[in-house]
Coordinates of C-alpha atoms in Angstrom, one line a residue:
M20 CA 160.6 95.6 140.6
T21 CA 160.6 94.3 144.2
I22 CA 158.0 92.9 146.6
G23 CA 158.2 95.8 148.6
D24 CA 157.5 98.0 145.1
M25 CA 154.7 96.0 144.5
L26 CA 153.4 96.4 148.1
G27 CA 153.8 100.3 148.1
A28 CA 152.0 100.2 144.6
L29 CA 149.2 98.6 146.2
F30 CA 148.9 100.6 149.3
L31 CA 148.9 103.9 147.1
G32 CA 146.6 102.5 144.6
L33 CA 144.2 101.6 148.0
L34 CA 145.1 105.5 149.2
E35 CA 144.0 106.6 145.8
G36 CA 140.5 104.9 145.8
L37 CA 140.0 106.1 149.5
T38 CA 140.5 109.8 148.7
E39 CA 139.7 110.3 145.3
F40 CA 136.0 111.0 146.2
I41 CA 136.2 112.9 149.5
P42 CA 137.5 116.2 149.4
V43 CA 141.0 115.4 151.4
S44 CA 143.6 116.0 148.3
S45 CA 144.1 112.3 146.7
T46 CA 147.3 113.8 145.0
A47 CA 148.4 115.1 148.4
H48 CA 148.3 112.0 150.3
I49 CA 149.7 109.4 147.7
L50 CA 153.1 112.3 147.1
L51 CA 153.5 113.0 150.8
A52 CA 152.9 108.8 151.8
G53 CA 155.3 108.4 149.2
R54 CA 158.1 110.3 150.4
F55 CA 157.5 109.5 154.0
L56 CA 157.3 106.0 153.6
G57 CA 160.2 106.1 150.9
I58 CA 157.9 104.1 148.4
H59 CA 159.7 104.6 145.3
N60 CA 156.8 104.9 142.2
T61 CA 156.6 107.3 139.6
G62 CA 155.2 110.3 141.2
Y63 CA 152.7 112.6 139.6
T64 CA 152.8 110.5 136.3
F65 CA 151.7 107.4 138.9
E66 CA 149.2 109.2 140.6
I67 CA 147.3 110.8 137.1
L68 CA 148.0 107.2 135.7
I69 CA 146.3 105.1 138.7
Q70 CA 143.1 107.4 138.7
L71 CA 141.5 105.2 136.3
G72 CA 140.9 102.8 138.5
A73 CA 139.0 105.5 140.4
V74 CA 137.4 106.5 137.2
L75 CA 136.0 103.0 136.6
A76 CA 134.3 102.6 140.2
I77 CA 132.5 105.4 139.5
I78 CA 130.8 103.3 136.1
T79 CA 130.2 100.7 137.4
V80 CA 128.6 101.9 140.5
Y81 CA 126.1 104.3 138.1
F82 CA 126.7 102.2 135.1
E83 CA 122.0 101.7 134.9
R84 CA 122.0 105.6 135.2
F85 CA 124.7 106.1 132.5
L86 CA 123.3 103.6 130.1
R87 CA 120.1 105.2 130.9
V88 CA 120.9 108.3 129.7
A89 CA 122.7 107.4 126.8
R90 CA 119.4 105.7 125.7
Q91 CA 117.7 109.0 126.3
L92 CA 119.8 111.1 124.9
P93 CA 118.5 111.2 121.4
T94 CA 115.2 112.4 122.7
N95 CA 115.3 113.4 126.1
P96 CA 116.1 117.3 127.4
G97 CA 116.8 116.7 130.2
A98 CA 119.7 114.1 129.2
Q99 CA 121.3 116.4 127.2
R100 CA 121.5 118.9 129.2
F101 CA 123.1 116.6 131.8
L102 CA 125.7 115.7 129.5
L103 CA 126.1 119.7 128.5
S104 CA 126.4 120.2 131.6
I105 CA 129.3 117.9 132.6
I106 CA 131.3 118.8 129.5
V107 CA 130.7 123.0 130.1
A108 CA 131.8 122.1 133.9
F109 CA 135.1 120.0 132.4
L110 CA 136.3 122.3 129.8
P111 CA 137.8 125.3 132.4
A112 CA 139.7 122.6 133.8
A113 CA 140.8 121.1 130.0
F114 CA 142.3 124.4 128.6
I115 CA 143.8 125.8 131.9
G116 CA 145.4 122.3 132.3
V117 CA 147.0 121.7 128.9
L118 CA 148.2 125.1 129.0
A119 CA 150.1 124.9 133.0
H120 CA 150.9 121.2 132.7
G121 CA 154.6 121.6 132.7
F122 CA 154.7 124.3 135.5
I123 CA 152.1 122.0 137.5
K124 CA 154.4 118.9 137.3
S125 CA 157.8 120.1 137.8
V126 CA 156.9 123.1 140.4
L127 CA 153.7 122.7 141.9
F128 CA 153.8 119.0 142.8
E129 CA 157.4 119.4 143.7
T130 CA 156.7 121.6 146.7
P131 CA 155.5 119.7 149.4
A132 CA 155.1 122.1 152.0
L133 CA 152.7 123.6 149.8
M134 CA 150.7 120.4 149.6
C135 CA 150.5 120.5 153.3
I136 CA 149.5 124.3 153.8
T137 CA 147.0 123.9 151.2
L138 CA 145.8 120.8 153.1
I139 CA 145.1 123.1 156.0
L140 CA 143.6 126.0 154.8
G141 CA 141.6 123.6 152.8
G142 CA 140.4 121.9 156.1
I143 CA 139.5 125.6 157.4
V144 CA 137.5 126.2 154.3
L145 CA 135.5 123.1 154.9
L146 CA 134.9 123.6 158.0
F147 CA 133.6 127.1 157.9
V148 CA 131.4 126.0 154.8
D149 CA 129.4 123.0 156.4
R150 CA 128.7 125.3 159.2
L151 CA 127.2 127.8 157.2
A152 CA 123.4 128.3 157.5
L153 CA 123.1 127.6 153.8
K154 CA 119.9 127.5 151.4
P155 CA 120.4 124.8 149.0
H156 CA 118.1 125.6 145.8
Y157 CA 119.1 122.3 143.9
N158 CA 119.1 118.9 144.7
N159 CA 119.4 117.1 141.5
A160 CA 122.7 116.6 140.4
M161 CA 121.3 116.0 137.3
G162 CA 119.4 118.7 136.7
V163 CA 122.3 121.7 137.4
P164 CA 121.9 124.9 135.3
L165 CA 124.8 125.8 132.3
P166 CA 126.0 128.8 134.1
M167 CA 126.0 127.1 137.6
A168 CA 128.2 124.4 135.7
L169 CA 130.9 126.6 134.5
K170 CA 131.3 128.1 137.8
I171 CA 131.9 125.0 139.2
G172 CA 134.3 123.9 136.4
F173 CA 136.4 127.0 137.4
C174 CA 136.0 125.7 141.4
Q175 CA 137.8 122.8 139.7
C176 CA 140.6 124.2 138.6
L177 CA 142.2 125.4 142.3
A178 CA 142.5 121.8 142.5
M179 CA 145.6 122.0 140.4
I180 CA 147.0 123.4 143.2
P181 CA 148.2 120.0 144.8
G182 CA 146.9 120.0 148.3
V183 CA 143.3 121.7 147.2
S184 CA 141.3 118.4 146.2
R185 CA 139.6 118.7 142.9
S186 CA 136.2 117.1 145.1
G187 CA 137.0 119.3 147.4
S188 CA 136.8 122.0 145.2
T189 CA 133.9 121.5 143.3
I190 CA 132.2 120.2 146.3
V191 CA 132.6 123.6 147.8
G192 CA 131.4 125.4 145.0
A193 CA 128.6 123.9 144.7
M194 CA 127.2 124.1 147.7
L195 CA 128.5 127.8 148.0
L196 CA 126.4 127.9 144.1
G197 CA 123.6 126.8 145.8
M198 CA 123.4 123.0 145.7
D199 CA 122.7 121.0 148.9
K200 CA 125.8 118.4 150.0
R201 CA 124.7 115.1 148.7
A202 CA 124.0 116.7 145.4
A203 CA 126.9 118.5 145.6
A204 CA 129.1 115.2 146.4
E205 CA 127.3 113.3 143.3
F206 CA 128.1 116.1 140.5
S207 CA 131.6 115.6 141.7
F208 CA 131.2 112.2 140.9
F209 CA 130.2 113.1 137.9
L210 CA 132.7 115.6 136.7
A211 CA 135.5 112.9 137.6
L212 CA 134.9 110.9 134.4
P213 CA 136.0 113.4 131.8
T214 CA 138.4 115.2 134.0
M215 CA 140.0 112.1 135.4
L216 CA 140.1 110.8 132.2
G217 CA 141.5 113.8 130.1
A218 CA 144.4 113.8 132.7
F219 CA 144.8 109.9 132.3
T220 CA 145.3 110.4 128.2
Y221 CA 147.3 113.4 128.1
D222 CA 149.8 112.2 130.9
L223 CA 150.4 108.7 129.2
Y224 CA 150.5 110.7 126.0
K225 CA 153.4 112.6 127.4
N226 CA 155.1 110.2 129.4
F227 CA 154.6 106.6 127.6
G228 CA 158.0 106.7 126.2
S229 CA 159.7 106.9 130.0
L230 CA 157.9 104.6 131.3
S231 CA 159.6 101.1 131.8
V232 CA 158.4 97.5 132.5
D233 CA 158.3 97.9 136.3
D234 CA 156.6 101.2 136.4
G235 CA 153.8 99.8 134.1
M236 CA 153.7 96.9 136.5
Q237 CA 153.5 99.3 139.4
I238 CA 150.5 101.1 137.6
A239 CA 148.6 98.1 137.4
I240 CA 148.7 97.2 140.8
G241 CA 147.9 100.5 141.7
F242 CA 144.7 100.9 139.1
V243 CA 143.0 97.9 140.4
A244 CA 143.4 98.5 144.0
A245 CA 142.0 102.0 143.9
F246 CA 139.8 100.6 141.6
C247 CA 138.3 98.4 144.6
S248 CA 138.5 100.7 146.9
A249 CA 136.8 103.6 145.1
V250 CA 134.0 101.3 144.6
L251 CA 133.5 101.0 148.7
V252 CA 134.3 104.7 148.9
V253 CA 131.5 105.6 145.9
R254 CA 128.7 103.3 147.7
T255 CA 128.8 104.7 151.0
L256 CA 129.9 108.5 150.9
L257 CA 126.6 110.1 150.1
D258 CA 124.7 108.6 153.1
F259 CA 128.2 109.5 155.1
V260 CA 127.5 112.9 154.1
S261 CA 124.2 113.6 154.7
R262 CA 124.5 112.4 158.3
H263 CA 127.6 113.8 159.2
G264 CA 128.5 116.5 156.4
Y265 CA 132.1 117.4 155.9
A266 CA 133.5 118.5 158.9
P267 CA 135.3 115.4 159.4
F268 CA 137.2 115.7 156.1
G269 CA 138.6 119.1 157.3
W270 CA 139.8 118.2 160.5
W271 CA 141.0 115.0 159.2
R272 CA 143.2 117.5 156.0
I273 CA 144.4 119.6 159.6
F274 CA 146.0 116.6 160.7
V275 CA 147.6 115.3 157.7
G276 CA 148.7 118.7 157.1
V277 CA 150.3 119.4 160.6
A278 CA 151.7 116.5 160.4
G279 CA 153.1 116.7 156.9
L280 CA 154.9 120.0 158.2
I281 CA 156.1 118.6 161.7
G282 CA 157.9 115.3 159.5
L283 CA 159.2 118.4 157.1
A284 CA 161.0 120.0 159.4
I285 CA 161.8 116.6 161.0
T286 CA 163.5 115.0 157.8
G287 CA 164.2 118.4 155.6

């Protein structure tokens, strides 16, 4: 593995952590950056496996709250309902993801123009939803009713199309279902844990035999970089959203999508 490969893995890891929990699609950013900057990596597998760094960032930032829930789980109905809501929201993506894994990896993630288009469309949706005069009924991410959690879970399935964004689809879905902006982002954090851990485990199982030592080194570098940058995002995102909403992310998506289409037209 060359110094260039190591720097490329470091850059993509930082990009993963910075974009995983904001509604801009980390997958599209990593795959498009790898294509246009000529960064060699294992593509979709690299992007999935370094997500574990972002997962650990969530666990680190919310460790005390998760520990409290774990201690209260045997006797506290609120803790039990919170855990059940996350499981219920996770199930649609788990089921559809296993069934469609091959198609997602071999077709959707090999179509950069699709990523650019979905980035633009998702940006327009974010701008539209952010301006709606929504009246939220839920401001606690740990008190989501189970039917609502299931609907958010189905919204998350849209993110199997690259460029849609896992956090974007869950946040928009939660807001349209009556959750305020801050709570929607926080529930998206919590839902990321089983979703990303499941994707990590399944993809590692499917591709472990094909990974080389160099691939493992790149993934390790990307993992650490993703953890560090994701901690920063998780610690600051909720306050940013409370002040500025989601419009800045919508404009960013449109900019990246348009730039990507122009780049594809130039490079073929």
